[in-house]
Amino acid sequence: MTTTDPADPAAHQRARSALLADPELTGQARRTALARLTDDWLAALFQRADPPPGTALVAVGGYGRGELSPRSDLDLVLLHDGAAVGELADRLWYPVWDSGMKLDHSVRKLAEARSVAAADLKAQLGLLDARHLAGEADLTAALRSAVLADWRATAARRLPELRELGLARAERHGELSFLLEPDLKEARGGLRDVVELDAIAASWLADAPREGLAAARQRLSDVRDALHLATGRATERLALQDQDQVAAELGVLDADTLLREVYRAARTIAYAGEVTWRSVDRLLAGRRSRGRRALLRPFGGGARVAAGREPLAEGVVAQDGEAVLAQAARPADDPVLPLRAAAAAAQNGLPISHATVRRLAAECRALPVPWPTEAREQLVTLLGAGRAGLPVWEALDAEGLIDRLLPDWERVRCRPQRNAVHTWTVDRHLVETAVRAAALTRRVARPDLLLVAALLHDIGKGWPGDHSEAGEVIIRDLAVRMGFDHDDTETLALLVRHHLTLVETATRRDPDDPATVELIAKTVGTATHLELLHALTEADALATGPAAWSAWRASLVSGLVHRVAAVLAGAEPARPAAAVCVAEERLAVEAARTREPALLLRAEHDPLAGEPMGVELALAVPDRPGLLGTVSGVLALNRLTVRSLNLCELDPIGAGPVLLLSWRVAAEFGELPAVDRLRSDLRRALDGSLDTGRRLAERDAAAPRRRGITPPPPVVTVAPGGASATATVLEVRAHDAPGLLHRIGQALDAAGARVRTAHVSTLGADAVDAFYLTDAAGRPLAPDAAGALAEQVQQALR
């Protein structure tokens, strides 16, 4: 009777082949079984080699973690205490080579292993996973204890080095979540990042958020196994030609479904990495800060100062470089809080803390339908932050908050785009388009509609058929859900339905053909729609990839838009004058009779839900130069943010003109000033005893400086002569900030321009203002004077 030699390479290979061919053995179970089979074979080889005392065979790296993919290398260390091991090494390594398996090996004494680890970070990471295979277990235990102790002792110095290695890998290999042919191991969000997270956890300085991390790691490992089996090679790159076979190996519907699963896993890992590295950065920064304080105060003493918490918005504060919930925040009672926190974080260039996002996801109830006005505005503010909003959006998405806001988002999440022109998955392309659109908001009168259309223009790609037609149906439902009115909903539907129309027409049709221009004019209908569609077209193309937009394409589209605008110029309807209500007429009569300011402050409520929507401030003041700048300065001092303003001139009792200003305002941090205080400040500002400009400058100088975002510069233009026959129309598009309207008013007053009417609106983080101006005699400004005034206002805003 013959028995099989457990150390026989041929017998091991037969057992290995049988294991890999077993259809019942897959995934983690197969990797574990393959590692155990290899453990038994190597242990038998070690024993047959007659090892001297003081030796041990140790698995490190991926093999040390107790799992093997079908084509993984074997990472082994022959550990000894000074014994002669040259012959033992030969008896171990040659059978492994003969079996055809790849081997990464070394022979080390304990001190040598520690020395190599101290000099080579990659070697140290491998030794952190050291696992005993054969020989003297105490020797392996001593190695593990020493390496872990060294790692923990030097973690503060070595973790920044580890991060630099990860950033360099990401630069070389890209982001796994968006690549059509991703490297499953080395790309950002790949298996190598999980090793990094394990190393950080082993340092005892920080730990990764564990929700979903093990499942993500297992899914990428399963795909890697299937790739090894499908190709017969030790490859980590999921090439296009292999994806169908890998999908079949895993029992997945098709290659697109496979990529979506890979992308989801990678995003989980990448997000865990972002959260963990932020924790490491805070901890290391805190240690450095304590060290500096110790040098300044070597003999101790002094009370410990609590970390600062700086208000960002109602219920949101900045702490330790992150946006977190205020102590008084009540997520269960504030469904707008997730959007408000996200918008505040993005506008201040801060990440939103992981604990905060998890709490919001767990406690906040869904927004009512339609959304409150604040929710819509906060979404626009988040999108308007541009690139600073990306990490905030990803954090919300990681915890499922985006799905709650936009039910159709799940259909486009991680959806690949198999087109060489496209850089991103569908969902990331949508967010990137909003980022690009944020830089174009000065070109349009409705930046809020531009940003929302940018975010949702390809939402139909989650459905069969033409994605523009499907998207039009979806956006109508979403717009109503968000609380847009009928006209805005129709505008959004037009933008989504025709987001490709301009570029396709400009590049595929003759833009000089009158029929082409008439077709586009009929499609867009108004100049406002045209400018929105033009900006959306550019943002969409820029977010697609380098090949989607060029100077040539831009010139073709711009030429077409110019021709269409000329056709539409004579047909644009005039904007109707704002109606004056009875209460406002009474205010005007009171101001005209007393020659003193009269004001009315009242809450504006949703007529259906009965919930507060904002605050209306009606103010009647006897007309005088510089009024707009003065009043807006008082509002800024009282921390009232202007959402909209209508200004008109009345003479209710024939005693002289009265300016009626109807504002919609919001308190920065939820508390409105008392009406008496507001009236008192206004009177003092008008009689000169309150210098609002100086007070605002002092407050700005005292405010802490944060990096924040870099918004696009302001744009001030004079509207074409046809905009008004009796006044010069000055358009101002700028980033909204405290005192913005005050600075505009001061510049207009300094130039001697009279404001006849004004239409001020704040859309998210953007202000879009129009001022109807005359000279002292009530005539439109001369063209040269109007151009000079526009430049003066633009300089004042810079």
Coordinates of N, CA and C in Angstrom, one line a residue, residues 360-448:
L360 N -27.1 62.0 10.9 CA -28.1 62.6 10.0 C -28.9 61.5 9.3
A361 N -28.2 60.5 8.8 CA -28.8 59.4 8.1 C -29.7 58.6 9.1
A362 N -29.3 58.5 10.3 CA -30.1 57.6 11.3 C -31.3 58.3 11.8
E363 N -31.2 59.7 12.0 CA -32.2 60.4 12.8 C -33.1 61.3 12.0
C364 N -32.6 61.8 10.8 CA -33.4 62.8 10.1 C -34.6 62.1 9.4
R365 N -35.8 62.7 9.4 CA -36.9 62.2 8.6 C -36.8 62.7 7.2
A366 N -37.5 62.1 6.3 CA -37.5 62.5 5.0 C -38.1 63.9 4.8
L367 N -37.6 64.7 3.8 CA -38.2 66.0 3.5 C -39.7 65.9 3.1
P368 N -40.5 66.8 3.5 CA -41.9 66.8 3.0 C -41.9 67.1 1.5
V369 N -42.9 66.7 0.9 CA -43.1 66.9 -0.6 C -44.3 67.8 -0.8
P370 N -44.1 68.9 -1.5 CA -42.9 69.5 -2.0 C -41.9 69.9 -0.9
W371 N -40.6 70.1 -1.3 CA -39.7 70.5 -0.3 C -40.0 71.9 0.2
P372 N -39.6 72.2 1.4 CA -39.6 73.6 1.8 C -38.6 74.4 1.0
T373 N -38.8 75.7 0.9 CA -38.0 76.6 0.1 C -36.5 76.5 0.5
E374 N -36.3 76.4 1.8 CA -34.9 76.4 2.3 C -34.2 75.1 1.8
A375 N -34.9 74.0 1.7 CA -34.2 72.8 1.2 C -33.7 73.0 -0.2
R376 N -34.6 73.5 -1.0 CA -34.2 73.7 -2.4 C -33.0 74.7 -2.5
E377 N -33.0 75.8 -1.7 CA -32.0 76.7 -1.7 C -30.6 76.1 -1.2
Q378 N -30.7 75.3 -0.2 CA -29.5 74.7 0.4 C -28.9 73.7 -0.6
L379 N -29.7 73.0 -1.4 CA -29.2 72.1 -2.4 C -28.5 72.9 -3.5
V380 N -29.0 74.0 -3.9 CA -28.4 74.9 -4.9 C -27.1 75.5 -4.3
T381 N -27.1 75.8 -3.0 CA -25.9 76.3 -2.4 C -24.8 75.3 -2.4
L382 N -25.2 74.0 -2.1 CA -24.2 72.9 -2.1 C -23.6 72.8 -3.5
L383 N -24.5 72.7 -4.5 CA -24.0 72.6 -5.9 C -23.1 73.8 -6.3
G384 N -23.5 75.0 -5.8 CA -22.8 76.1 -6.2 C -21.4 76.3 -5.6
A385 N -21.1 75.4 -4.7 CA -19.7 75.4 -4.1 C -18.7 74.9 -5.0
G386 N -19.1 74.3 -6.1 CA -18.1 73.8 -7.1 C -17.4 72.6 -6.5
R387 N -16.1 72.5 -6.8 CA -15.3 71.3 -6.4 C -15.2 71.1 -4.9
A388 N -15.4 72.1 -4.1 CA -15.4 71.9 -2.7 C -16.6 71.1 -2.2
G389 N -17.6 71.0 -3.1 CA -18.8 70.2 -2.7 C -18.7 68.7 -3.0
L390 N -17.6 68.3 -3.8 CA -17.5 66.9 -4.1 C -17.4 66.0 -2.9
P391 N -16.4 66.2 -2.0 CA -16.3 65.3 -0.9 C -17.5 65.3 0.0
V392 N -18.2 66.4 0.1 CA -19.4 66.5 0.9 C -20.5 65.6 0.2
W393 N -20.6 65.7 -1.1 CA -21.6 64.9 -1.8 C -21.3 63.4 -1.6
E394 N -20.1 63.1 -1.7 CA -19.7 61.7 -1.6 C -20.0 61.1 -0.2
A395 N -19.8 62.0 0.8 CA -20.1 61.5 2.2 C -21.6 61.3 2.3
L396 N -22.5 62.2 1.8 CA -23.9 62.0 1.8 C -24.3 60.7 1.0
D397 N -23.7 60.5 -0.1 CA -24.0 59.4 -0.9 C -23.6 58.1 -0.2
A398 N -22.5 58.1 0.5 CA -22.0 56.9 1.1 C -23.0 56.4 2.2
E399 N -23.7 57.3 2.8 CA -24.6 57.0 3.9 C -26.1 56.9 3.4
G400 N -26.3 57.0 2.1 CA -27.7 56.8 1.5 C -28.5 58.0 1.6
L401 N -28.0 59.2 1.9 CA -28.8 60.4 2.0 C -29.2 60.9 0.6
I402 N -28.4 60.7 -0.4 CA -28.7 61.2 -1.7 C -29.9 60.4 -2.3
D403 N -30.0 59.1 -2.0 CA -31.2 58.3 -2.4 C -32.5 58.9 -1.8
R404 N -32.4 59.3 -0.6 CA -33.6 59.9 0.0 C -34.0 61.2 -0.7
L405 N -33.1 62.0 -1.1 CA -33.4 63.2 -1.7 C -33.9 63.0 -3.2
L406 N -33.2 62.1 -3.9 CA -33.4 61.9 -5.3 C -33.6 60.4 -5.5
P407 N -34.8 60.0 -5.5 CA -35.1 58.5 -5.6 C -34.6 57.9 -6.9
D408 N -34.4 58.6 -8.0 CA -33.9 58.1 -9.2 C -32.4 58.0 -9.3
W409 N -31.7 58.5 -8.2 CA -30.3 58.5 -8.2 C -29.7 57.1 -8.3
E410 N -30.4 56.1 -7.6 CA -29.9 54.7 -7.5 C -29.7 54.2 -8.9
R411 N -30.5 54.5 -9.9 CA -30.4 54.0 -11.2 C -29.1 54.4 -12.0
V412 N -28.6 55.6 -11.6 CA -27.4 56.0 -12.3 C -26.1 55.9 -11.5
R413 N -26.2 55.5 -10.2 CA -25.1 55.3 -9.3 C -24.1 54.2 -9.9
C414 N -22.9 54.6 -10.0 CA -21.8 53.6 -10.5 C -22.1 53.1 -11.9
R415 N -23.0 53.7 -12.6 CA -23.3 53.1 -14.0 C -22.1 53.5 -14.9
P416 N -21.5 52.5 -15.5 CA -20.3 52.8 -16.4 C -20.8 53.4 -17.7
Q417 N -19.9 54.1 -18.4 CA -20.2 54.7 -19.7 C -19.1 54.2 -20.6
R418 N -19.5 53.2 -21.4 CA -18.5 52.6 -22.3 C -18.3 53.4 -23.6
N419 N -17.7 54.5 -23.4 CA -17.4 55.5 -24.4 C -16.1 56.1 -24.1
A420 N -15.2 56.1 -25.1 CA -13.8 56.6 -24.8 C -13.8 58.1 -24.5
V421 N -14.9 58.8 -24.9 CA -15.0 60.2 -24.6 C -15.3 60.5 -23.1
H422 N -16.0 59.5 -22.5 CA -16.4 59.8 -21.1 C -15.3 59.3 -20.1
T423 N -15.1 60.2 -19.1 CA -14.1 60.0 -18.1 C -14.8 59.3 -16.9
W424 N -16.0 59.6 -16.6 CA -16.7 59.2 -15.3 C -17.8 58.3 -15.5
T425 N -18.2 57.7 -14.4 CA -19.5 57.0 -14.4 C -20.6 58.0 -14.5
V426 N -21.9 57.6 -14.7 CA -23.0 58.5 -15.0 C -23.2 59.4 -13.8
D427 N -23.2 58.8 -12.6 CA -23.5 59.7 -11.4 C -22.4 60.7 -11.1
R428 N -21.1 60.2 -11.3 CA -20.0 61.2 -11.0 C -20.0 62.3 -12.2
H429 N -20.4 61.9 -13.4 CA -20.4 62.9 -14.5 C -21.5 63.9 -14.1
L430 N -22.6 63.5 -13.6 CA -23.6 64.5 -13.2 C -23.1 65.5 -12.2
V431 N -22.4 65.0 -11.1 CA -21.8 65.9 -10.1 C -20.7 66.8 -10.7
E432 N -19.9 66.2 -11.6 CA -18.9 66.9 -12.2 C -19.5 68.1 -13.1
T433 N -20.6 67.8 -13.7 CA -21.2 68.8 -14.6 C -21.7 69.9 -13.7
A434 N -22.2 69.6 -12.5 CA -22.6 70.7 -11.6 C -21.4 71.5 -11.1
V435 N -20.3 70.8 -10.9 CA -19.1 71.5 -10.5 C -18.7 72.5 -11.6
R436 N -18.7 72.0 -12.8 CA -18.4 72.9 -14.0 C -19.4 74.1 -14.1
A437 N -20.6 73.7 -13.9 CA -21.7 74.8 -14.0 C -21.5 75.8 -13.0
A438 N -21.0 75.5 -11.8 CA -20.8 76.5 -10.7 C -19.9 77.6 -11.1
A439 N -19.0 77.3 -12.1 CA -18.1 78.3 -12.6 C -18.7 79.2 -13.7
L440 N -19.9 78.8 -14.1 CA -20.5 79.5 -15.2 C -21.8 80.2 -14.8
T441 N -22.0 80.3 -13.5 CA -23.2 80.9 -13.0 C -23.4 82.4 -13.2
R442 N -22.2 83.0 -13.5 CA -22.3 84.5 -13.7 C -22.8 84.8 -15.1
R443 N -22.9 83.7 -15.9 CA -23.4 83.9 -17.3 C -24.9 83.8 -17.5
V444 N -25.6 83.5 -16.4 CA -27.0 83.2 -16.5 C -27.8 84.0 -15.5
A445 N -29.1 84.2 -15.8 CA -29.9 84.9 -14.8 C -30.5 84.0 -13.8
R446 N -30.5 82.7 -14.0 CA -31.1 81.7 -13.1 C -30.0 80.6 -12.8
P447 N -29.0 81.0 -12.0 CA -28.0 80.0 -11.7 C -28.6 78.7 -10.9
D448 N -29.7 78.9 -10.2 CA -30.3 77.8 -9.5 C -30.8 76.7 -10.5

